[in-house]
Coordinates of C-alpha atoms and ligand atoms in Angstrom, one line a residue:
M1 CA 27.0 -55.1 8.5
S2 CA 26.5 -55.6 4.7
Y3 CA 25.9 -52.6 2.5
D4 CA 22.3 -53.6 2.1
E5 CA 21.8 -54.0 5.8
E6 CA 23.3 -50.7 6.4
I7 CA 20.9 -49.0 4.0
E8 CA 18.0 -50.9 5.6
E9 CA 19.1 -49.8 9.0
R10 CA 19.4 -46.2 7.8
L11 CA 15.9 -46.2 6.3
R12 CA 14.5 -47.8 9.4
R13 CA 16.1 -45.1 11.6
R14 CA 14.8 -42.4 9.3
E15 CA 11.3 -43.9 9.6
L16 CA 11.6 -43.9 13.3
R17 CA 12.6 -40.3 13.4
A18 CA 9.7 -39.3 11.2
E19 CA 7.3 -41.2 13.5
R20 CA 8.9 -39.6 16.5
A21 CA 8.5 -36.2 14.8
Q22 CA 4.9 -36.8 14.2
R23 CA 4.2 -38.0 17.8
Y24 CA 6.2 -35.1 19.1
L25 CA 4.2 -32.6 17.1
R26 CA 1.0 -34.2 18.0
K27 CA 1.9 -33.8 21.6
R28 CA 3.3 -30.4 21.3
S29 CA 0.6 -28.4 19.7
E30 CA -3.0 -28.2 18.7
L31 CA -2.0 -27.3 15.2
D32 CA -0.6 -30.8 14.6
E33 CA -3.6 -32.2 12.9
V34 CA -3.5 -29.4 10.4
M35 CA 0.2 -29.8 10.0
E36 CA 0.0 -33.5 9.4
E37 CA -2.6 -32.9 6.8
V38 CA -0.6 -30.2 5.0
F39 CA 3.0 -31.3 5.4
D40 CA 4.9 -34.3 4.2
R41 CA 7.1 -36.4 6.4
V42 CA 10.4 -34.7 5.6
T43 CA 8.8 -31.3 6.4
L44 CA 7.5 -32.7 9.7
M45 CA 10.9 -34.0 10.4
T46 CA 12.5 -30.7 9.7
I47 CA 10.1 -29.0 12.0
Y48 CA 10.9 -31.6 14.7
D49 CA 14.6 -31.0 14.2
L50 CA 14.2 -27.3 14.5
M51 CA 12.3 -27.8 17.8
N52 CA 14.8 -30.3 19.0
D53 CA 17.6 -27.8 18.2
R54 CA 15.7 -25.2 20.1
L55 CA 15.3 -22.8 17.3
I56 CA 11.6 -23.1 17.6
E57 CA 10.0 -23.5 21.0
D58 CA 6.4 -23.8 20.0
F59 CA 3.8 -22.9 17.3
Y60 CA 0.8 -20.8 18.2
G61 CA -1.3 -20.3 15.1
V62 CA -1.5 -19.9 11.4
I63 CA -0.8 -16.4 10.1
S64 CA -1.4 -17.1 6.5
S65 CA -2.2 -20.0 4.4
G66 CA -1.4 -19.7 0.7
K67 CA -1.0 -22.0 -2.2
E68 CA 2.7 -22.2 -1.9
S69 CA 3.4 -21.6 1.7
R70 CA 2.0 -21.5 5.2
I71 CA 3.1 -19.0 7.8
Y72 CA 2.9 -19.8 11.4
Y73 CA 3.2 -17.6 14.4
A74 CA 5.7 -19.2 16.7
R75 CA 8.2 -18.5 19.4
G76 CA 11.9 -19.2 19.6
C77 CA 13.4 -20.6 22.8
D78 CA 14.9 -17.2 23.5
G79 CA 11.3 -15.8 23.6
V80 CA 11.6 -14.1 20.3
E81 CA 8.3 -14.0 18.3
L82 CA 8.7 -15.7 15.0
A83 CA 7.0 -15.9 11.7
V84 CA 7.8 -19.4 10.4
K85 CA 7.3 -19.8 6.6
I86 CA 6.9 -23.3 5.5
Y87 CA 7.0 -23.9 1.7
L88 CA 4.7 -26.6 0.6
V89 CA 6.6 -29.2 -1.4
T90 CA 3.3 -30.3 -2.8
S91 CA 2.5 -27.1 -4.7
A92 CA 2.3 -27.9 -8.3
E93 CA 2.5 -24.5 -9.9
F94 CA 5.6 -23.6 -8.0
K95 CA 8.4 -24.8 -10.1
H96 CA 7.0 -23.6 -13.4
N97 CA 6.5 -20.0 -12.1
R98 CA 9.8 -19.8 -10.3
M99 CA 12.3 -21.3 -12.7
A100 CA 13.2 -18.0 -14.4
Y101 CA 14.5 -16.4 -11.3
V102 CA 17.0 -19.0 -10.4
V103 CA 18.4 -19.7 -13.9
D104 CA 20.3 -16.5 -14.3
D105 CA 21.2 -15.8 -10.7
P106 CA 25.0 -16.2 -10.3
R107 CA 24.5 -17.0 -6.6
F108 CA 22.6 -20.1 -7.4
K109 CA 24.2 -21.6 -10.5
R110 CA 22.9 -25.1 -10.3
V111 CA 19.2 -25.6 -10.8
P112 CA 18.3 -28.8 -9.1
T113 CA 16.0 -31.1 -11.1
D114 CA 14.6 -32.6 -8.0
F115 CA 11.5 -30.8 -7.0
R116 CA 12.1 -30.9 -3.3
K117 CA 15.5 -29.5 -3.7
F118 CA 14.1 -26.8 -5.8
I119 CA 11.6 -25.8 -3.1
N120 CA 14.4 -25.9 -0.5
L121 CA 16.5 -23.7 -2.8
W122 CA 13.6 -21.3 -2.9
A123 CA 13.6 -21.0 0.9
Q124 CA 17.3 -20.5 0.9
R125 CA 16.9 -17.8 -1.6
E126 CA 14.4 -16.0 0.5
F127 CA 16.6 -16.3 3.5
K128 CA 19.7 -15.0 1.7
N129 CA 17.8 -12.1 0.3
L130 CA 16.4 -11.2 3.7
E131 CA 19.8 -11.5 5.2
E132 CA 21.4 -9.3 2.6
A133 CA 18.6 -6.7 3.0
Y134 CA 18.7 -6.9 6.7
E135 CA 22.4 -6.5 7.0
A136 CA 22.3 -3.5 4.6
G137 CA 19.9 -1.9 7.1
V138 CA 16.8 -2.2 4.9
A139 CA 13.4 -2.6 6.8
V140 CA 12.7 -6.3 6.4
P141 CA 11.9 -8.9 9.0
R142 CA 15.1 -10.2 10.5
P143 CA 15.9 -13.7 9.2
R144 CA 16.6 -16.2 12.0
F145 CA 17.1 -19.6 10.4
V146 CA 16.4 -21.7 7.3
R147 CA 16.4 -25.4 7.1
R148 CA 15.2 -27.2 4.0
N149 CA 11.8 -25.6 3.2
V150 CA 11.3 -24.0 6.6
L151 CA 12.3 -20.4 7.2
G152 CA 12.2 -18.5 10.4
M153 CA 12.1 -14.7 10.7
D154 CA 11.0 -12.1 13.2
F155 CA 7.3 -11.7 13.6
L156 CA 6.0 -8.3 12.6
G157 CA 3.1 -7.5 14.9
R158 CA 2.0 -6.8 18.4
D159 CA 0.4 -9.0 21.0
G160 CA 0.4 -12.0 18.6
A161 CA -1.5 -10.1 15.9
R162 CA 0.4 -9.3 12.8
Y163 CA 0.6 -5.8 11.6
P164 CA -1.6 -5.0 8.6
L165 CA -0.5 -5.3 5.0
L166 CA -0.5 -2.0 3.1
S167 CA -3.4 -3.4 1.1
E168 CA -5.4 -3.8 4.3
L169 CA -4.6 -0.6 6.0
E170 CA -7.3 2.0 6.7
A171 CA -5.8 5.4 6.9
E172 CA -6.2 9.1 5.9
Q173 CA -5.0 10.4 2.7
E174 CA -2.1 12.3 4.3
E175 CA -1.0 9.1 5.9
F176 CA -1.0 7.3 2.6
A177 CA 1.0 10.2 1.2
E178 CA 3.6 9.6 4.0
L179 CA 3.5 5.9 3.3
Y180 CA 4.1 6.5 -0.4
E181 CA 7.3 8.4 0.5
K182 CA 8.4 5.8 3.0
T183 CA 7.7 2.9 0.6
L184 CA 9.8 4.5 -2.1
N185 CA 12.6 5.1 0.4
V186 CA 12.6 1.4 1.4
V187 CA 12.6 0.2 -2.2
A188 CA 15.4 2.7 -2.9
A189 CA 17.4 1.4 0.1
L190 CA 16.9 -2.2 -1.1
Y191 CA 18.2 -1.2 -4.5
Q192 CA 21.0 1.0 -3.5
K193 CA 22.3 -0.5 -0.2
A194 CA 21.5 -4.2 -0.7
G195 CA 21.7 -4.2 -4.5
L196 CA 18.4 -6.0 -4.8
V197 CA 15.1 -5.6 -6.6
H198 CA 12.1 -7.0 -4.8
G199 CA 10.7 -9.0 -7.7
D200 CA 7.1 -9.1 -6.4
L201 CA 6.5 -5.6 -5.2
S202 CA 3.0 -4.6 -4.3
Q203 CA 0.7 -3.5 -1.5
F204 CA 0.4 -7.2 -0.6
N205 CA 4.0 -7.6 0.2
I206 CA 4.4 -4.5 2.4
I207 CA 3.6 -4.6 6.1
V208 CA 2.9 -1.3 7.9
A209 CA 3.9 -1.3 11.6
D210 CA 2.9 1.2 14.3
G211 CA 4.0 4.7 13.5
L212 CA 3.5 4.0 9.8
E213 CA 6.8 2.1 9.6
V214 CA 7.1 0.3 6.3
Y215 CA 8.6 -3.2 6.0
L216 CA 9.1 -5.3 2.8
I217 CA 8.3 -9.0 3.1
D218 CA 8.2 -12.0 0.8
L219 CA 11.6 -11.6 -0.8
A220 CA 11.9 -15.0 -2.3
Q221 CA 11.7 -13.5 -5.8
A222 CA 14.2 -10.7 -5.2
V223 CA 17.0 -10.6 -7.6
K224 CA 20.3 -8.7 -7.8
R225 CA 20.5 -5.5 -9.8
G226 CA 21.6 -6.4 -13.3
H227 CA 19.7 -9.7 -13.3
P228 CA 17.7 -9.8 -16.5
I229 CA 14.4 -9.8 -14.6
A230 CA 15.5 -6.9 -12.3
E231 CA 14.5 -3.9 -14.4
P232 CA 11.2 -5.1 -15.8
S233 CA 10.1 -6.4 -12.4
L234 CA 11.1 -3.1 -10.7
I235 CA 9.1 -1.2 -13.3
H236 CA 6.1 -3.5 -12.8
G237 CA 6.4 -3.1 -9.0
L238 CA 6.6 0.6 -9.1
E239 CA 3.6 0.8 -11.5
T240 CA 1.6 -1.4 -9.2
L241 CA 2.4 0.8 -6.2
A242 CA 1.7 4.0 -8.1
R243 CA -1.7 2.7 -9.0
F244 CA -2.4 1.7 -5.4
F245 CA -1.4 5.0 -4.0
A246 CA -3.1 7.0 -6.7
K247 CA -6.4 5.3 -5.8
K248 CA -5.8 6.4 -2.2
G249 CA -5.7 10.0 -3.5
V250 CA -1.9 10.4 -3.3
E251 CA -0.2 12.5 -5.9
V252 CA 2.3 10.0 -7.2
D253 CA 5.4 10.7 -9.3
D254 CA 5.6 9.6 -12.9
L255 CA 7.4 6.3 -13.6
D256 CA 10.7 7.9 -14.6
T257 CA 10.8 10.0 -11.4
M258 CA 10.1 7.0 -9.4
L259 CA 12.8 5.0 -11.1
N260 CA 15.3 7.8 -10.6
R261 CA 14.4 8.0 -6.9
V262 CA 14.9 4.3 -6.5
R263 CA 18.1 4.1 -8.4
G264 CA 19.6 7.2 -6.9
G265 CA 23.1 7.6 -8.2
V266 CA 23.5 3.9 -8.8
Ligands
LIG301 N1 7.5 -11.6 9.3 C1 6.1 -11.6 9.3 N2 5.4 -11.1 10.3 C2 4.1 -11.1 10.3 N3 3.3 -11.5 9.3 C3 4.0 -12.0 8.2 C4 5.4 -12.0 8.1 N4 5.7 -12.6 6.9 C5 4.6 -12.8 6.3 N5 3.5 -12.5 7.1 C6 2.1 -12.7 6.7 O1 2.0 -13.8 5.9 C7 1.5 -13.5 4.6 C8 2.1 -14.3 3.5 O2 3.5 -14.1 3.5 P1 4.4 -14.0 2.2 O3 3.9 -12.8 1.4 O4 5.8 -14.0 2.6 O5 4.0 -15.3 1.5 P2 3.4 -15.6 0.1 O6 4.2 -16.7 -0.5 O7 3.1 -14.4 -0.7 O8 2.0 -16.2 0.5 P3 0.6 -15.9 -0.1 O9 0.6 -16.6 -1.4 O10 -0.4 -16.4 0.9 O11 0.5 -14.4 -0.2 C9 1.7 -12.0 4.5 O12 0.7 -11.4 3.6 C10 1.6 -11.5 5.9 O13 0.2 -11.4 6.2
LIG302 MG1 3.2 -12.4 -0.5

C-alpha cells in the first residue's frame, strides 16, 4: 500500500469508528440525541471507547450542563455510580480564561497550541489534582479515569440524586457553623497534605453529603502551593467562603486567622 493509500485507509477506518460510535450511542441510551447535538465526533468516539473498554456501562442522565462542561450520571461496569465530566471542545471562552493556570505549572510545561489538546490537558489536570487530593486523604470524589476530554469520578449522591451544593443547602445556623469548620479543615487538608490550592473555591464547588460531610469538587483550576496564582486565589476563595458563611449567621474568622488555619505549620 502506498503512503497515500495508507492515510486514506486510516481516515476511512476512523470515520467508520466514529459512525459506529454514533450508532452505538444512539442505541444505548436516550441521551444520545442530546449528546450528538452537544459533542463533536472525537468526543463521541472517546465515549464509545470508554464504553467499549467497560469503564462506563451506561449513562442515565445529565447532572449539570454548564458552558464549559457537561456532567452525566453514569454507571461503571463494576456497578459504581459515576459522575462523568465531559469538557466541551466547542467552548470559546475556555482557552482564554484558563491559560494562566497551565503556563507556570511545572507539571505541565508544554502548553499545546491546538485547542483540543488544550481542553484535553484541562481534563488531565483535573484528574491529576483529584488523584493527588484523593491519595492524600482529602475529601474529593474519587477519580476513576480520564481519556481525552472525558473524566470519570465517583458520583456524590444517593439514589441517583446528587447531594446538594453548599450554596443550595438549607440548614440551621448551627449546622452552617459546623460546615464552616469542616470546610476550613478540608481546605487545610488540601493545602497541607496534598500541597494544593483549590483555585476556584466557593459555595458552588463544595458538595455537602449526608451527615454534613464536606467534599471539594471542580479541581481543574487547583494549583500547587508556590504557584504564582496559589496565594491570591486562596485568599479570594477564603474571602468568598467567609462572606457566604457570615450571611448564614456564622461567626467567621478574620482573613489572617483563616489563612493560618489553612496553612498550619506549612
Ligand atoms: N462527583 C460528583 N457527584 C455529583 N455531582 C457532581 C459531581 N461533580 C460535579 N457535580 C455536579 O455538577 C456540577 C458541575 O460540576 P463542576 O463544578 O465540576 O463543573 P463546572 O465546570 O463548574 O461546571 P459549571 O460551569 O456548570 O459550574 C456541580 O455543581 C455539581 O452539581
Ligand atoms: Mg463548578
